[in-house]
Amino acid sequence: MSKYKVTKAVIPVAGLGTRFLPATKAMPKEMLPLIDKPVIQYVVEEAVEAGLQDILMITGRNKNALENHFDRVAELEMNLELKGDKDRLAKVMASSELANIHYVRQGDPRGLGHAVLRGKAHIADHSFALLLGDDVMDSRDVLLSKMLAVHEATGENVVALMEVSPDQIHLYGCAVTEGEVEDGVVRITGLVEKPKNDEAPSNLAVVGRYVLRPKIFEILEETAPGRGGEIQLTDALMTAAQHPERAGGVLGVVFKGRRYDTGDKLDFIKATLRLGVDREDIGQELRTWLHEFNNEI
Ligand code: UTP
């Protein structure tokens, strides 16, 4: 087995989700449903699809709803079984049989870097995938398996990049790149967290998928709180990019598929519609209605 073979995924879900208040007052934003599945289930399914069965969730307050979703609900299962409702029973069982899910609390939400650090004991000295719990990549487009293959072949840290319009780059970590190392893979030499639009070094934004070497924990431990008083993963990745001898360099896989930032209200609505129009059960009716609605507005 390659030294850089990945079997574990970390999914942080401990953010406060302030952009979605008051919906997220008593429930993590990752439990909001896209049609009929909570956002987090799409993310776990993506990890499993890429071969990662061992999942560690970094949870915050209101973690119960998350844990319950991936657990058995005997009463509900029995009720559906008695009714002979096999389809719904299968859907209810699917999430509890999906993966081996472990949980650790973040305590205070002191930033993504701090959340990732909470995974140190579980991950130990293996490379791991990091999937942000509110970022959904359309399952019809390939990303994570390509990132894992690049990591396995090179041993370098890998982040997902997407081209965004120049007026959006201030919302993201922005990559300084140095040309393609292979088709769709670039070397990252620097990163800037949420730059001003007119100061951004590129239009390549870091989006919520990473494959990281365990050395990143050591770097995170040394990383002082940055922007907003939070420990920023971007700052640690910047150190890795500038000191490849310490933690391996950083490569970017440029993703051209469909991504939904479900922590953002508008993107959440777009995701619901994009996924909805292709659904077998509701797609046709939704398309017809959208055409009618379009004439109304
Ligand atoms: P965001 O910055 O989108 O999350 O973090 P947030 O702070 O919850 O959102 P807003 O801006 O207040 O609406 C990206 C991912 O990192 C997790 C979040 O749960 C999300 O999946 N996160 C963020 C943590 O787990 N802990 C943190 O301290 C911060």
Coordinates of C-alpha atoms and ligand atoms in Angstrom, one line a residue:
M1 CA 0.0 0.0 0.0
S2 CA 1.3 3.4 -0.9
K3 CA 2.6 5.5 2.0
Y4 CA 0.1 8.2 0.9
K5 CA -3.0 6.0 0.6
V6 CA -5.9 7.8 2.4
T7 CA -8.6 5.9 4.3
K8 CA -9.9 8.6 6.7
A9 CA -11.9 11.8 6.2
V10 CA -12.4 14.7 8.6
I11 CA -15.6 16.7 8.3
P12 CA -15.8 19.9 10.4
V13 CA -19.4 20.9 11.2
A14 CA -18.9 23.1 14.2
G15 CA -19.2 26.5 12.7
L16 CA -21.9 28.9 14.1
G17 CA -23.6 29.3 10.7
T18 CA -24.5 32.9 11.4
R19 CA -25.4 33.5 7.8
F20 CA -28.4 31.2 8.2
L21 CA -29.8 32.5 11.4
P22 CA -32.4 32.0 12.8
A23 CA -32.6 28.6 11.1
T24 CA -29.3 27.6 12.7
K25 CA -30.1 28.7 16.2
A26 CA -30.9 25.2 17.4
M27 CA -29.6 23.1 14.5
P28 CA -26.3 23.0 12.6
K29 CA -26.5 24.4 9.1
E30 CA -25.2 21.0 7.8
M31 CA -28.6 19.5 8.8
L32 CA -30.6 21.8 6.5
P33 CA -32.2 19.6 3.8
L34 CA -31.4 19.8 0.1
I35 CA -34.7 18.4 -1.1
D36 CA -35.0 15.4 1.2
K37 CA -31.5 14.8 2.5
P38 CA -29.5 16.9 5.0
V39 CA -26.5 18.6 3.4
I40 CA -24.1 16.6 5.6
Q41 CA -25.4 13.3 4.1
Y42 CA -24.3 14.5 0.6
V43 CA -20.8 15.2 2.0
V44 CA -20.5 11.8 3.7
E45 CA -21.7 10.0 0.6
E46 CA -19.0 11.8 -1.4
A47 CA -16.3 10.6 1.0
V48 CA -17.7 7.1 0.9
E49 CA -17.9 7.1 -2.9
A50 CA -14.2 8.0 -3.0
G51 CA -13.4 5.0 -0.8
L52 CA -13.2 6.8 2.6
Q53 CA -15.3 4.8 5.1
D54 CA -13.7 6.1 8.3
I55 CA -15.1 9.6 9.0
L56 CA -14.4 11.9 11.9
M57 CA -16.9 14.8 12.4
I58 CA -15.8 17.8 14.4
T59 CA -19.0 18.9 16.0
G60 CA -20.1 22.0 17.9
R61 CA -23.2 22.8 20.0
N62 CA -26.4 21.2 18.7
K63 CA -24.5 18.1 17.6
N64 CA -27.3 15.8 18.6
A65 CA -29.3 16.2 15.4
L66 CA -26.2 15.2 13.4
E67 CA -25.4 12.2 15.5
N68 CA -29.0 11.0 15.5
H69 CA -29.2 11.3 11.7
F70 CA -26.5 8.8 11.3
D71 CA -27.8 6.4 14.0
R72 CA -30.6 3.9 13.9
V73 CA -34.2 4.9 14.9
A74 CA -35.8 1.7 16.0
E75 CA -39.3 3.1 16.4
L76 CA -39.4 4.7 13.0
E77 CA -37.9 1.6 11.3
M78 CA -40.5 -0.6 13.0
N79 CA -43.3 1.7 12.0
L80 CA -42.3 1.7 8.3
E81 CA -41.8 -2.1 8.4
L82 CA -45.3 -2.6 9.7
K83 CA -46.7 -0.5 7.0
G84 CA -44.6 -2.4 4.4
D85 CA -43.1 0.9 3.2
K86 CA -39.9 -0.6 1.9
D87 CA -38.7 2.5 0.0
R88 CA -38.8 4.8 2.9
L89 CA -37.4 2.2 5.2
A90 CA -34.4 1.8 2.9
K91 CA -33.9 5.6 2.9
V92 CA -34.0 5.8 6.7
M93 CA -31.6 2.8 7.1
A94 CA -29.2 4.1 4.4
S95 CA -27.8 7.0 6.5
S96 CA -27.1 4.8 9.5
E97 CA -25.2 2.2 7.4
L98 CA -23.3 4.6 5.3
A99 CA -19.9 4.8 7.0
N100 CA -18.0 4.4 10.3
I101 CA -18.6 7.8 11.8
H102 CA -16.7 9.1 14.9
Y103 CA -17.3 12.4 16.6
V104 CA -15.2 14.8 18.5
R105 CA -16.2 18.2 20.0
Q106 CA -14.5 21.4 19.0
G107 CA -15.4 23.3 22.2
D108 CA -15.1 26.9 21.1
P109 CA -15.5 27.5 17.4
R110 CA -12.1 29.1 17.0
G111 CA -11.8 28.7 13.3
L112 CA -11.4 26.0 10.7
G113 CA -7.7 25.4 11.5
H114 CA -8.6 24.9 15.2
A115 CA -11.4 22.5 14.2
V116 CA -9.0 20.4 12.0
L117 CA -6.5 20.2 14.9
R118 CA -9.2 18.5 17.0
G119 CA -8.8 15.5 14.5
K120 CA -5.1 15.0 15.4
A121 CA -5.5 12.0 17.7
H122 CA -7.9 10.1 15.4
I123 CA -5.8 10.7 12.3
A124 CA -2.4 10.1 13.9
D125 CA 0.3 9.8 11.3
H126 CA -1.7 9.2 8.1
S127 CA -2.7 11.5 5.3
F128 CA -6.4 12.4 5.4
A129 CA -9.1 14.1 3.4
L130 CA -10.8 17.1 4.8
L131 CA -14.3 17.9 3.5
L132 CA -16.1 21.1 4.7
G133 CA -19.5 20.0 5.9
D134 CA -21.4 22.8 4.2
D135 CA -19.8 22.6 0.8
V136 CA -21.5 20.1 -1.6
M137 CA -19.9 19.0 -4.8
D138 CA -22.3 17.5 -7.3
S139 CA -21.9 13.8 -7.3
R140 CA -22.0 13.8 -11.2
D141 CA -18.7 15.7 -11.3
V142 CA -15.4 14.1 -10.2
L143 CA -13.1 15.9 -7.7
L144 CA -12.2 14.0 -4.5
S145 CA -11.0 10.8 -6.2
K146 CA -8.8 12.9 -8.5
M147 CA -7.3 14.7 -5.5
L148 CA -6.6 11.4 -3.7
A149 CA -4.9 10.1 -6.8
V150 CA -2.7 13.2 -7.0
H151 CA -1.8 12.9 -3.4
E152 CA -1.0 9.2 -3.6
A153 CA 1.2 9.8 -6.6
T154 CA 3.1 12.8 -5.3
G155 CA 2.8 12.8 -1.5
E156 CA 2.0 16.5 -1.6
N157 CA -0.8 18.3 0.1
V158 CA -3.7 18.9 -2.4
V159 CA -6.4 21.5 -2.3
A160 CA -9.4 22.0 -4.5
L161 CA -9.5 25.2 -6.6
M162 CA -12.2 26.8 -8.6
E163 CA -12.2 29.8 -10.9
V164 CA -14.5 32.5 -9.5
S165 CA -15.5 35.9 -10.8
P166 CA -13.1 38.7 -9.7
D167 CA -15.9 40.3 -7.6
Q168 CA -16.3 37.1 -5.6
I169 CA -12.7 36.3 -4.7
H170 CA -12.9 38.3 -1.4
L171 CA -15.1 35.6 0.0
Y172 CA -12.4 32.9 -0.4
G173 CA -8.8 31.8 0.2
C174 CA -7.0 32.8 -3.0
A175 CA -4.2 30.9 -4.5
V176 CA -0.9 32.1 -6.1
T177 CA 0.0 29.5 -8.6
E178 CA 3.0 28.7 -10.8
G179 CA 1.8 26.9 -13.9
E180 CA 0.4 23.4 -14.5
V181 CA 2.2 20.3 -13.3
E182 CA -0.2 18.2 -15.2
D183 CA -3.6 18.7 -16.8
G184 CA -5.8 20.5 -14.3
V185 CA -3.2 20.4 -11.5
V186 CA -1.2 23.5 -10.5
R187 CA 1.5 24.2 -8.0
I188 CA 0.6 26.6 -5.3
T189 CA 3.3 28.9 -4.1
G190 CA 1.2 31.2 -1.9
L191 CA -2.3 31.7 -0.4
V192 CA -4.1 34.8 0.7
E193 CA -7.2 34.5 2.9
K194 CA -10.1 36.7 1.7
P195 CA -8.1 39.3 -0.3
K196 CA -9.7 42.6 -1.4
N197 CA -11.0 42.1 -4.9
D198 CA -8.5 44.5 -6.4
E199 CA -5.6 42.9 -4.5
A200 CA -6.3 39.2 -5.3
P201 CA -3.3 37.5 -6.9
S202 CA -5.5 35.3 -9.0
N203 CA -9.1 34.3 -9.6
L204 CA -8.5 30.8 -8.2
A205 CA -10.4 30.2 -5.0
V206 CA -9.8 27.4 -2.5
V207 CA -13.0 25.5 -2.0
G208 CA -13.9 22.9 0.7
R209 CA -11.9 19.8 -0.2
Y210 CA -8.3 19.1 0.9
V211 CA -6.0 16.1 1.1
L212 CA -3.4 16.7 3.8
R213 CA -0.3 15.2 5.3
P214 CA -0.4 14.7 9.0
K215 CA 2.5 17.3 9.3
I216 CA -0.2 19.9 8.9
F217 CA -1.2 19.3 12.6
E218 CA 2.3 20.4 13.7
I219 CA 2.1 23.5 11.6
L220 CA -1.4 24.3 12.8
E221 CA -0.2 24.0 16.4
E222 CA 2.3 26.8 15.7
T223 CA -0.1 28.9 13.7
A224 CA -1.1 32.1 15.6
P225 CA -4.7 33.2 15.3
G226 CA -5.1 35.2 12.1
R227 CA -8.0 37.0 10.5
G228 CA -11.0 37.4 12.9
G229 CA -8.9 36.0 15.8
E230 CA -9.4 32.5 14.3
I231 CA -6.8 29.8 13.6
Q232 CA -6.8 29.7 9.8
L233 CA -6.1 26.6 7.8
T234 CA -5.1 28.9 4.9
D235 CA -2.2 30.2 7.1
A236 CA -1.0 26.7 7.8
L237 CA -1.2 25.8 4.1
M238 CA 0.7 28.9 3.2
T239 CA 3.5 27.6 5.5
A240 CA 3.4 24.2 3.8
A241 CA 3.6 25.9 0.4
Q242 CA 6.6 28.0 1.3
H243 CA 8.4 25.2 3.2
P244 CA 7.9 22.0 1.1
E245 CA 10.8 20.4 2.9
R246 CA 8.8 20.5 6.2
A247 CA 5.3 19.3 5.2
G248 CA 5.4 18.6 1.4
G249 CA 4.4 21.3 -1.0
V250 CA 0.8 22.2 -2.0
L251 CA -0.8 21.3 -5.3
G252 CA -4.2 22.5 -6.5
V253 CA -6.7 20.5 -8.5
V254 CA -8.8 22.8 -10.6
F255 CA -12.5 21.8 -10.3
K256 CA -14.8 22.7 -13.2
G257 CA -17.9 20.9 -11.9
R258 CA -20.9 22.0 -9.9
R259 CA -20.4 23.2 -6.3
Y260 CA -22.9 24.4 -3.9
D261 CA -21.9 26.6 -0.9
T262 CA -24.9 25.6 1.2
G263 CA -23.9 27.9 4.0
D264 CA -24.9 30.8 1.8
K265 CA -28.6 31.5 1.4
L266 CA -28.7 32.2 -2.3
D267 CA -26.4 29.3 -3.2
F268 CA -28.6 27.0 -1.0
I269 CA -31.7 27.9 -3.1
K270 CA -29.8 27.4 -6.3
A271 CA -28.6 24.0 -5.1
T272 CA -32.1 22.9 -4.3
L273 CA -33.3 23.9 -7.8
R274 CA -30.3 22.5 -9.7
L275 CA -30.7 19.1 -7.9
G276 CA -34.4 19.3 -8.0
V277 CA -34.8 19.6 -11.8
D278 CA -32.9 16.4 -12.4
R279 CA -34.8 14.4 -9.8
E280 CA -36.9 11.5 -11.1
D281 CA -39.7 12.1 -8.7
I282 CA -40.2 15.9 -8.9
G283 CA -37.9 17.1 -11.8
Q284 CA -40.5 17.3 -14.5
E285 CA -43.1 19.2 -12.4
L286 CA -40.4 21.5 -11.1
R287 CA -39.2 22.4 -14.6
T288 CA -42.7 23.1 -15.8
W289 CA -43.3 25.3 -12.7
L290 CA -40.0 27.1 -13.1
H291 CA -40.9 28.1 -16.7
E292 CA -44.3 29.4 -15.5
F293 CA -42.7 31.2 -12.6
N294 CA -40.1 32.8 -14.9
N295 CA -43.0 34.5 -16.8
E296 CA -44.4 35.8 -13.5
I297 CA -41.2 37.6 -12.3
Ligands
UTP1 P1 -17.7 28.8 7.6 O1 -16.8 30.0 7.8 O2 -18.5 28.7 6.4 O3 -18.7 28.5 8.8 O4 -16.8 27.5 7.8 P2 -19.5 29.4 9.8 O5 -18.6 30.2 10.7 O6 -20.3 28.4 10.5 O7 -20.4 30.3 8.9 P3 -21.0 31.7 9.0 O8 -20.1 32.6 8.2 O9 -21.1 32.1 10.5 O10 -22.4 31.6 8.4 C1 -16.6 26.5 6.9 C2 -16.7 25.1 7.5 O11 -15.9 25.0 8.7 C3 -16.6 24.6 9.8 C4 -18.1 25.0 9.5 O12 -19.0 24.2 10.2 C5 -18.1 24.8 8.0 O13 -18.4 23.4 7.7 N1 -16.1 25.4 11.0 C6 -15.8 26.7 10.9 C7 -15.8 24.7 12.2 O14 -16.1 23.4 12.2 N2 -15.3 25.3 13.2 C8 -15.0 26.7 13.2 O15 -14.6 27.2 14.2 C9 -15.3 27.3 12.0

